[in-house]
PDB file of C-alpha atoms and ligand atoms in Angstrom:
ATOM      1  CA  UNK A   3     -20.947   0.526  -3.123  1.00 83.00           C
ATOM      2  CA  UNK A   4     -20.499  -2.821  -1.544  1.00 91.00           C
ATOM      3  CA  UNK A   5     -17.079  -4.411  -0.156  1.00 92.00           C
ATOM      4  CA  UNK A   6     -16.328  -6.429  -2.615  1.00 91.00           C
ATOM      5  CA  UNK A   7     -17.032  -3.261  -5.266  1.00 95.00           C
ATOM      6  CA  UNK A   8     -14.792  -1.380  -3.764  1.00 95.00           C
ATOM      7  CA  UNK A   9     -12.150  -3.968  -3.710  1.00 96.00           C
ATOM      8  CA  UNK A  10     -12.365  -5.426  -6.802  1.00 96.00           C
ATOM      9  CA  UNK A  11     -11.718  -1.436  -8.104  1.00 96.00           C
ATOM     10  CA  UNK A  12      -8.240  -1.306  -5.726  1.00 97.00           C
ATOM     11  CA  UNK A  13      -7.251  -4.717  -6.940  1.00 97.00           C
ATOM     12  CA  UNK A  14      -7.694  -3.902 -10.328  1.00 96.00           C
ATOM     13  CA  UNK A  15      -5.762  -0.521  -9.940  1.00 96.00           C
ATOM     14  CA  UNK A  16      -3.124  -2.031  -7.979  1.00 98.00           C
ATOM     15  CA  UNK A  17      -3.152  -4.630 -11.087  1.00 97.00           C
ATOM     16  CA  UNK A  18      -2.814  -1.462 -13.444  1.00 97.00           C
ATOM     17  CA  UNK A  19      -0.102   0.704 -12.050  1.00 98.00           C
ATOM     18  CA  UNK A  20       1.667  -2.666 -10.055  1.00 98.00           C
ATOM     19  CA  UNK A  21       3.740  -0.071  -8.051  1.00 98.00           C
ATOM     20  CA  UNK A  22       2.458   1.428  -4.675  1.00 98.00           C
ATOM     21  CA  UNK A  23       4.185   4.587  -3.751  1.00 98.00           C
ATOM     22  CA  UNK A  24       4.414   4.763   0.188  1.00 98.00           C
ATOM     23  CA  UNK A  25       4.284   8.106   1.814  1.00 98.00           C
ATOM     24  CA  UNK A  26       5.426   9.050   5.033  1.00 98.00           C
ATOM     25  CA  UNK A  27       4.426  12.487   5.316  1.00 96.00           C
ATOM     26  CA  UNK A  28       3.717  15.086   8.212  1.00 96.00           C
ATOM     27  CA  UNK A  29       2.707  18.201   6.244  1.00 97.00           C
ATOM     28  CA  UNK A  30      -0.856  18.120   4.809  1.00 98.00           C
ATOM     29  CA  UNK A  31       0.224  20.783   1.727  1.00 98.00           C
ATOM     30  CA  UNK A  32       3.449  18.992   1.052  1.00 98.00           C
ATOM     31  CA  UNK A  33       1.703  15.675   0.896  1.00 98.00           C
ATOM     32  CA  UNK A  34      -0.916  16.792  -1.506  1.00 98.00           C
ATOM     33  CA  UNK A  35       1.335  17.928  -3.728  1.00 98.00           C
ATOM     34  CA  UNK A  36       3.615  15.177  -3.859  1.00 98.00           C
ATOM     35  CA  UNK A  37       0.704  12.896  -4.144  1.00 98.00           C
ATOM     36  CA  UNK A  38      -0.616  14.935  -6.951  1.00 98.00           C
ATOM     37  CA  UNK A  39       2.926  14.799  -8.463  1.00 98.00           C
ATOM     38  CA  UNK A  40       2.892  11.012  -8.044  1.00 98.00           C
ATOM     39  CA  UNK A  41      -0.583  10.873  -9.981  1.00 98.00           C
ATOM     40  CA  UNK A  42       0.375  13.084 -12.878  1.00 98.00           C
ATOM     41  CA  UNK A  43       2.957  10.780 -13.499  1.00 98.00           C
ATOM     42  CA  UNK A  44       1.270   7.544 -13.210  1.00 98.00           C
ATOM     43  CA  UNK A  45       1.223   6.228  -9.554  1.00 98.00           C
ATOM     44  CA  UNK A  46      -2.698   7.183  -9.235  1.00 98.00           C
ATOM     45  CA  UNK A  47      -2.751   4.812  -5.537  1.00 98.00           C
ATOM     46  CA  UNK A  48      -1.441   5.716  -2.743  1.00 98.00           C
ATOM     47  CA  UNK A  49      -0.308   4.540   1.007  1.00 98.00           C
ATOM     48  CA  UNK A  50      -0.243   6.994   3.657  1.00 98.00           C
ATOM     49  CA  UNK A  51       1.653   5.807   6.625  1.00 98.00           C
ATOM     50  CA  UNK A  52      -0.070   6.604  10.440  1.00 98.00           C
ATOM     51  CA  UNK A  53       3.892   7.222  10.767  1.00 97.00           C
ATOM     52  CA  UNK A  54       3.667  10.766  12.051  1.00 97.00           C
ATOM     53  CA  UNK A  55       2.014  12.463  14.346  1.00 97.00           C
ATOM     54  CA  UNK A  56      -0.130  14.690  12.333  1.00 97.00           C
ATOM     55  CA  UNK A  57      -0.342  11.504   9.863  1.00 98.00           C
ATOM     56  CA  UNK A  58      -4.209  11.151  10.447  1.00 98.00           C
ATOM     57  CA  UNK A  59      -4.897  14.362   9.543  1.00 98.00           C
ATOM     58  CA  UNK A  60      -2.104  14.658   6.548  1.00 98.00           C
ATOM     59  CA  UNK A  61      -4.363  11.508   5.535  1.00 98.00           C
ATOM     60  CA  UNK A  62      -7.798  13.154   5.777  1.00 98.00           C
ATOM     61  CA  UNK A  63      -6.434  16.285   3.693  1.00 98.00           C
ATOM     62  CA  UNK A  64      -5.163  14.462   0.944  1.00 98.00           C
ATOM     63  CA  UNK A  65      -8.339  12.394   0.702  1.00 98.00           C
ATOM     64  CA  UNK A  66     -10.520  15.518  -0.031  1.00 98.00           C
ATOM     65  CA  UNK A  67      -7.937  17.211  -1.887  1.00 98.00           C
ATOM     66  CA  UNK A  68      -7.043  14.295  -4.383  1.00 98.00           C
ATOM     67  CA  UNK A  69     -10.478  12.769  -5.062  1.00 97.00           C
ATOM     68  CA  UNK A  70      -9.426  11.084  -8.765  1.00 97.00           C
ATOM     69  CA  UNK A  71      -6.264   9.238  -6.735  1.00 98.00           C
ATOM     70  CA  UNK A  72      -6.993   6.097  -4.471  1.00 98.00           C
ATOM     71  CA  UNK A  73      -5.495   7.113  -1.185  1.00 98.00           C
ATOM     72  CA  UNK A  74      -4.978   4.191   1.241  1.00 98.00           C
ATOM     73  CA  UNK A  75      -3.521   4.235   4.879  1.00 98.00           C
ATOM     74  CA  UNK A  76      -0.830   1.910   5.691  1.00 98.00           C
ATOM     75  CA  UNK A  77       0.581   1.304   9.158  1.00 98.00           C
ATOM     76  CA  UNK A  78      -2.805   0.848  10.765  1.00 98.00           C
ATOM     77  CA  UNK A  79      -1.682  -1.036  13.763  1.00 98.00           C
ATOM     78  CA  UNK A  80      -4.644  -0.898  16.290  1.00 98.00           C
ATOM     79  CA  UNK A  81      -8.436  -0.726  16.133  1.00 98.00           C
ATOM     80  CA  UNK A  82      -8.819   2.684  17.020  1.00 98.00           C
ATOM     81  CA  UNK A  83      -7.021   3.458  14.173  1.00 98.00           C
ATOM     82  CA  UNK A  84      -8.829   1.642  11.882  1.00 98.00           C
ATOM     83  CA  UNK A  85     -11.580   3.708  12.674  1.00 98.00           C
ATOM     84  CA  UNK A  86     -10.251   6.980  12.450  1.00 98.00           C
ATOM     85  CA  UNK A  87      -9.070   5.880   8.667  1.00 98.00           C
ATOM     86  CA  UNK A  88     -12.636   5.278   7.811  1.00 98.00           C
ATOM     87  CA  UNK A  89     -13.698   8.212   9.175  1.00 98.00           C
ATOM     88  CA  UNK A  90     -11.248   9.869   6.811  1.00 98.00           C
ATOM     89  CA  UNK A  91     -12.836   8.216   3.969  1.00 98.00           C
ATOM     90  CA  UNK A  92      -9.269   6.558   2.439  1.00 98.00           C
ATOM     91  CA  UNK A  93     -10.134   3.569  -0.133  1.00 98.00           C
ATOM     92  CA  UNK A  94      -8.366   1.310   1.828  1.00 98.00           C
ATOM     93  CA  UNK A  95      -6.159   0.444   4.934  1.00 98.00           C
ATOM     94  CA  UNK A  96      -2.655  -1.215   5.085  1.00 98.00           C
ATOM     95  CA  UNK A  97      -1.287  -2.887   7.964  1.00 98.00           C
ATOM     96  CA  UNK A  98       2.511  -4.155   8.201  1.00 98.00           C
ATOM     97  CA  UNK A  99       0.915  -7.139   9.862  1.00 98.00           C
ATOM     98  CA  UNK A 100      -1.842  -9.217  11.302  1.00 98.00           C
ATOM     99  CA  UNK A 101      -3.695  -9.345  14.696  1.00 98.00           C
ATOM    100  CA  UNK A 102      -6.923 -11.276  15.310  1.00 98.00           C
ATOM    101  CA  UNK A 103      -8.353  -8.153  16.903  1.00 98.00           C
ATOM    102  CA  UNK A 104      -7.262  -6.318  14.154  1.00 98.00           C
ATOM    103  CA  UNK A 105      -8.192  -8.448  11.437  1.00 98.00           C
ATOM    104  CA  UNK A 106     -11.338  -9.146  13.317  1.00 98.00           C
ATOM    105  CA  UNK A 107     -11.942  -5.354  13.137  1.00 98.00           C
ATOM    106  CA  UNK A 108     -10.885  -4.963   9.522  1.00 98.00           C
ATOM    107  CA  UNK A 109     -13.565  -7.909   8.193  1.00 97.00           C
ATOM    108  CA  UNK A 110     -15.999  -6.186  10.554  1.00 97.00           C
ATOM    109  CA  UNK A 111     -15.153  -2.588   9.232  1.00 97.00           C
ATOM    110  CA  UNK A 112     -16.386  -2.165   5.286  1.00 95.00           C
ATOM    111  CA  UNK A 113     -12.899  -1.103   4.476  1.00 98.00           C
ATOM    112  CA  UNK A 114     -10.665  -2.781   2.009  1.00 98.00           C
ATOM    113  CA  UNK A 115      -8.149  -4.354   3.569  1.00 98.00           C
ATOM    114  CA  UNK A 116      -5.016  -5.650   3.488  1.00 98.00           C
ATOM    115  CA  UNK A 117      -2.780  -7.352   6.143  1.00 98.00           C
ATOM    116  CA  UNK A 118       1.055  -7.885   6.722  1.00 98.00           C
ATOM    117  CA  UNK A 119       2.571 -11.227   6.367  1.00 98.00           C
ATOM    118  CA  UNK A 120       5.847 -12.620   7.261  1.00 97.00           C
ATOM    119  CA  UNK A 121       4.680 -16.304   6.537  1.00 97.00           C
ATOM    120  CA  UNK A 122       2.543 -19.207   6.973  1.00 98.00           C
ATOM    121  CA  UNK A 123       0.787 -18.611  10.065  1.00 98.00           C
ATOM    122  CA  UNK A 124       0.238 -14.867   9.174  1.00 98.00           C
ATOM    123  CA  UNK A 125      -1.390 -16.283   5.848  1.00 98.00           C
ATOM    124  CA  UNK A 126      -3.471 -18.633   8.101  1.00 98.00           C
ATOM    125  CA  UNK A 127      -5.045 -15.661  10.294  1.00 98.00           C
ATOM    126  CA  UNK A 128      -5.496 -13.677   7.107  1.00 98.00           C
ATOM    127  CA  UNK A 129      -7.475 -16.261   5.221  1.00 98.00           C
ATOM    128  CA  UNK A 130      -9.623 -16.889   8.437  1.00 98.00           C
ATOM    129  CA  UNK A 131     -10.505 -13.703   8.076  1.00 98.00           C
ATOM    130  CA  UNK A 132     -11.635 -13.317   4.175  1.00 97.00           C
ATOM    131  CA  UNK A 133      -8.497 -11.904   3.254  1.00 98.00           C
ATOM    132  CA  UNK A 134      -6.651 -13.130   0.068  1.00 97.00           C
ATOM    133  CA  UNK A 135      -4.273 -10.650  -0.956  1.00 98.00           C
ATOM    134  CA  UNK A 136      -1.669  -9.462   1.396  1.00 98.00           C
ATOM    135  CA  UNK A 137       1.324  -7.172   2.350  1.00 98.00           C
ATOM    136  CA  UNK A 138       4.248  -9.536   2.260  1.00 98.00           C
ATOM    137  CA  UNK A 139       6.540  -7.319   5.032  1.00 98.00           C
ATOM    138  CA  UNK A 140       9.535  -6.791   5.276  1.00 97.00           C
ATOM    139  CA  UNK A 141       9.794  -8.561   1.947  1.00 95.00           C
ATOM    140  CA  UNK A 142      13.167  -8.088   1.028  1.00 94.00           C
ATOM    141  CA  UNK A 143      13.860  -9.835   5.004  1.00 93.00           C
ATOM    142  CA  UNK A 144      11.442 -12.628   4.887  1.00 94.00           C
ATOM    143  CA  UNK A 145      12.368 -14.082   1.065  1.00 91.00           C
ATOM    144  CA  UNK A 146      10.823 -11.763  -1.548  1.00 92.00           C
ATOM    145  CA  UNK A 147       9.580 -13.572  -4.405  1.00 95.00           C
ATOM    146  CA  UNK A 148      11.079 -16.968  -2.933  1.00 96.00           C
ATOM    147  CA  UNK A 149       8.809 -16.794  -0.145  1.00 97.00           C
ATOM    148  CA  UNK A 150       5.847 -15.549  -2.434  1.00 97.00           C
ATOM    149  CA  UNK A 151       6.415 -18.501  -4.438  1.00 97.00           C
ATOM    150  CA  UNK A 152       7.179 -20.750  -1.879  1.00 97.00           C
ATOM    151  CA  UNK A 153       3.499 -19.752  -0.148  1.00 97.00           C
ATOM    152  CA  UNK A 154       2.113 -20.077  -3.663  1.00 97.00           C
ATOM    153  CA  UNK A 155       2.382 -24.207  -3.027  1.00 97.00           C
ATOM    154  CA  UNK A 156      -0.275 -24.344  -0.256  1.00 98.00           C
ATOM    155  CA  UNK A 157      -1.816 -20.996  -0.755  1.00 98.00           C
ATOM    156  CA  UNK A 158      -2.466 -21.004  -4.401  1.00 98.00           C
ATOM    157  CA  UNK A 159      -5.368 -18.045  -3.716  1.00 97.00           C
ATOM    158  CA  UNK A 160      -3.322 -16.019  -2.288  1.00 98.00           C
ATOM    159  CA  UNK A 161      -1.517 -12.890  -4.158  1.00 98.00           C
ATOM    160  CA  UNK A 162       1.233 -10.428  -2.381  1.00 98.00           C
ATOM    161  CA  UNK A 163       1.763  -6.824  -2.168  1.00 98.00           C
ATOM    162  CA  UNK A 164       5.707  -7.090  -1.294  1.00 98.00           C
ATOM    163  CA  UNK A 165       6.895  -4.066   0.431  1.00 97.00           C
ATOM    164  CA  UNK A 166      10.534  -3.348   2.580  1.00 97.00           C
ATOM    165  CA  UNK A 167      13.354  -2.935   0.677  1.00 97.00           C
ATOM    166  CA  UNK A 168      12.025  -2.768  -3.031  1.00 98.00           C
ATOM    167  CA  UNK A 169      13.913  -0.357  -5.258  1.00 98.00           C
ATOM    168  CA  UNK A 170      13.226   0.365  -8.950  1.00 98.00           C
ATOM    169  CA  UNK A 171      15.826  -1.585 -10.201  1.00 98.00           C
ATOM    170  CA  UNK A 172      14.091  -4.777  -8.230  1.00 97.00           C
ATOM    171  CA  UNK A 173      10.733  -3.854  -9.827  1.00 98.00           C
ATOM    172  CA  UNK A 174      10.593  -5.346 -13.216  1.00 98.00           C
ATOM    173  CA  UNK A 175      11.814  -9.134 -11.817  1.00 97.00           C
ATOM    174  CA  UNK A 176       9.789  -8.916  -8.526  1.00 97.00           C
ATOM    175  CA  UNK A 177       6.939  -8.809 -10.566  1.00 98.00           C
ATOM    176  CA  UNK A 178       7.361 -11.444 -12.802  1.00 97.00           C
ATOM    177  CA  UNK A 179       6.586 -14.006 -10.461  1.00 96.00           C
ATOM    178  CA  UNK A 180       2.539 -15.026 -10.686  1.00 96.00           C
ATOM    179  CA  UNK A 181       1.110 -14.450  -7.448  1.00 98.00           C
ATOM    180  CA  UNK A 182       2.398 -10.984  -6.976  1.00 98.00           C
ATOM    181  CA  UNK A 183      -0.019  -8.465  -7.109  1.00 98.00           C
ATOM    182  CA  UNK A 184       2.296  -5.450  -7.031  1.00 98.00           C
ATOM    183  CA  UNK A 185       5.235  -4.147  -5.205  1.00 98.00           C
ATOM    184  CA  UNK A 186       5.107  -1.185  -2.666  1.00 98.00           C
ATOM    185  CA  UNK A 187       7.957   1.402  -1.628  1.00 98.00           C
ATOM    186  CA  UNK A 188       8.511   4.735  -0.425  1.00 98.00           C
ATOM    187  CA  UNK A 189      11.933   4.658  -2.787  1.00 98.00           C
ATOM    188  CA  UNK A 190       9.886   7.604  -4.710  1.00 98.00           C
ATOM    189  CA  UNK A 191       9.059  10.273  -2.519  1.00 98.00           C
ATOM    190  CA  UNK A 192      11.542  10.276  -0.008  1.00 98.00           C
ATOM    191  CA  UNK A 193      11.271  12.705   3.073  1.00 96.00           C
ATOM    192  CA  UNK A 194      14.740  14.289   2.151  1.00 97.00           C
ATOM    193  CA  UNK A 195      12.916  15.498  -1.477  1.00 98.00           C
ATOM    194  CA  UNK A 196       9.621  16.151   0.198  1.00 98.00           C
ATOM    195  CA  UNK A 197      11.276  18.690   2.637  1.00 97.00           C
ATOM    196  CA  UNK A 198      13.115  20.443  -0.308  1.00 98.00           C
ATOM    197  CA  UNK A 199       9.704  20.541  -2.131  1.00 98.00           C
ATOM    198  CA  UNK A 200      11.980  19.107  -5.151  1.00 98.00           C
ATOM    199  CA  UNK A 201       8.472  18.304  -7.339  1.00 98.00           C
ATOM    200  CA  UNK A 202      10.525  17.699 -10.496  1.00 98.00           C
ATOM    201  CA  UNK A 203      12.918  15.171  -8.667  1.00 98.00           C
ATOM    202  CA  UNK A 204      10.002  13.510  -7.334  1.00 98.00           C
ATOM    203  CA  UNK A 205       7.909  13.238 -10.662  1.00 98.00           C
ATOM    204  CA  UNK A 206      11.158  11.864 -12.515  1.00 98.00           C
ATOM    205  CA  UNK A 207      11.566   9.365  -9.936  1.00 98.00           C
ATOM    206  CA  UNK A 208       7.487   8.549  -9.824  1.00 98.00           C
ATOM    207  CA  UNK A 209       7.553   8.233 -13.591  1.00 98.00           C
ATOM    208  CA  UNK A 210      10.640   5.542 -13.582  1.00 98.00           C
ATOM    209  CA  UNK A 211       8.801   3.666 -10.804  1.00 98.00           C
ATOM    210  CA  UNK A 212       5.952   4.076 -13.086  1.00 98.00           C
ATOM    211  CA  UNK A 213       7.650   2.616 -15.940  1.00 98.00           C
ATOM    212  CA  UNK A 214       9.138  -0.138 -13.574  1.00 98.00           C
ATOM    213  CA  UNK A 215       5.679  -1.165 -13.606  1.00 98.00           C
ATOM    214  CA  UNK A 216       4.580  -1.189 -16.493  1.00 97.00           C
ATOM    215  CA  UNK A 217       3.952  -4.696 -18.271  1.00 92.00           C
ATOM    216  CA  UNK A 218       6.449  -5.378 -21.183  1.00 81.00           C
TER     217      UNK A 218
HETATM  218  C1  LIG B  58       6.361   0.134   4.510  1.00 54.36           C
HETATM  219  O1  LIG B  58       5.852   0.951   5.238  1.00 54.36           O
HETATM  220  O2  LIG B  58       5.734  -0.742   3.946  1.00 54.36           O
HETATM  221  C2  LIG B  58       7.831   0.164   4.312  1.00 54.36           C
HETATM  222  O3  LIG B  58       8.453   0.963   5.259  1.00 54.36           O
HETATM  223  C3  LIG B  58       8.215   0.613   2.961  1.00 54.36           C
HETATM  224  O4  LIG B  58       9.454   0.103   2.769  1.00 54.36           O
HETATM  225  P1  LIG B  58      10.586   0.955   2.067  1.00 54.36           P
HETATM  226  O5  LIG B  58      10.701   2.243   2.813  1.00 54.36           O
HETATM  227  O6  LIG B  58      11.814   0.071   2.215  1.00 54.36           O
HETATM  228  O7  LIG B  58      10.177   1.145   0.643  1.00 54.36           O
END
């Protein structure tokens, strides 16, 4: 499957579900099953953060383990890493911002990607690179929707993936403005509920989120 395949099919499931459920996760059997939990109750895409220090490899597991979910890795800060996510076979790699080696890399790479932005300049390096839909970070710092819209005047290509900060209650009137893809967030599998292997806690809060998303 080409690039642009294989993005199109993320962009159109992030378009779907419009909430990304971030994981930050250092158990490979705990993070299968809470991204199985996430799935069954709607949140069928997924970031894995490099947050952890068995993160790679809680990464690779759930890749094999969840094949019908898209699995992503966020927090790819360095080339190296980039690679190693490949090599994992996630869908697609996160990054909480931009670098030109790194976006260099990512373009390079066959991987759908998607960079960190905190504004203008950040946009500039992205779209010199091919890349039109972002991670607006830490979104609830740098202006949210205000800033979305605001880069909406000479970006009008451009659509955001804001992440930092976003809780279920912001949900519904982040994503009413145009040029946001989606929203991301960790706020439904925290580590504290992960530990206690608290499924049911985590499904009711995955299915809220879910419903957060949902178009009205
Ligand atoms: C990220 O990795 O994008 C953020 O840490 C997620 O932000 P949140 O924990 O505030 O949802």
């Amino acid at each position: 499957m080409n690039i642009s395949t294989k993005m199109n099919q993320i962009v159109a499931q992030l378009n779907q579900i419009r909430v990304l459920p971030i994981l930050v996760a250092d158990d490979a059997q705990n993070a299968i099953r809470t991204v199985a939990t996430l799935a069954e109750n709607g949140l069928t895409a997924v970031e894995i953060t490099l947050r952890t220090p068995n993160a790679m490899k809680v990464l690779a597991e759930v890749v094999k383990a969840c094949p019908t979910v898209c699995v992503g890795a966020g927090t790819i800060l360095t080339e190296q890493q980039l690679h190693q996510v490949i090599d994992t076979g996630a869908a697609f790699g996160i990054s909480p911002g931009i670098t030109p080696v790194l976006a260099k890399a990512a373009a390079n790479s066959g991987l759908p990607y998607f960079p960190g932005v905190g504004g203008a300049s950040d946009l500039m390096l992205a779209l010199e690179h091919g890349f039109n839909i972002v991670k607006l970070f830490p979104s609830d710092i740098v202006g949210s929707t205000k800033m979305a819209k605001a880069l909406g005047g000479p970006f009008p290509d451009v659509k955001f993936c804001l992440t930092g900060g976003v809780t279920v209650e912001s949900t519904p009137q982040l994503l009413t403005q145009a040029n946001v893809l989606c929203v991301g967030g960790s706020w439904m599998c925290p580590a504290s509920l992960i530990d206690a292997k608290d499924w049911a806690a985590i499904g009711q809060l995955a299915a809220a989120a879910a419903q957060a998303g949902a178009r009205k």
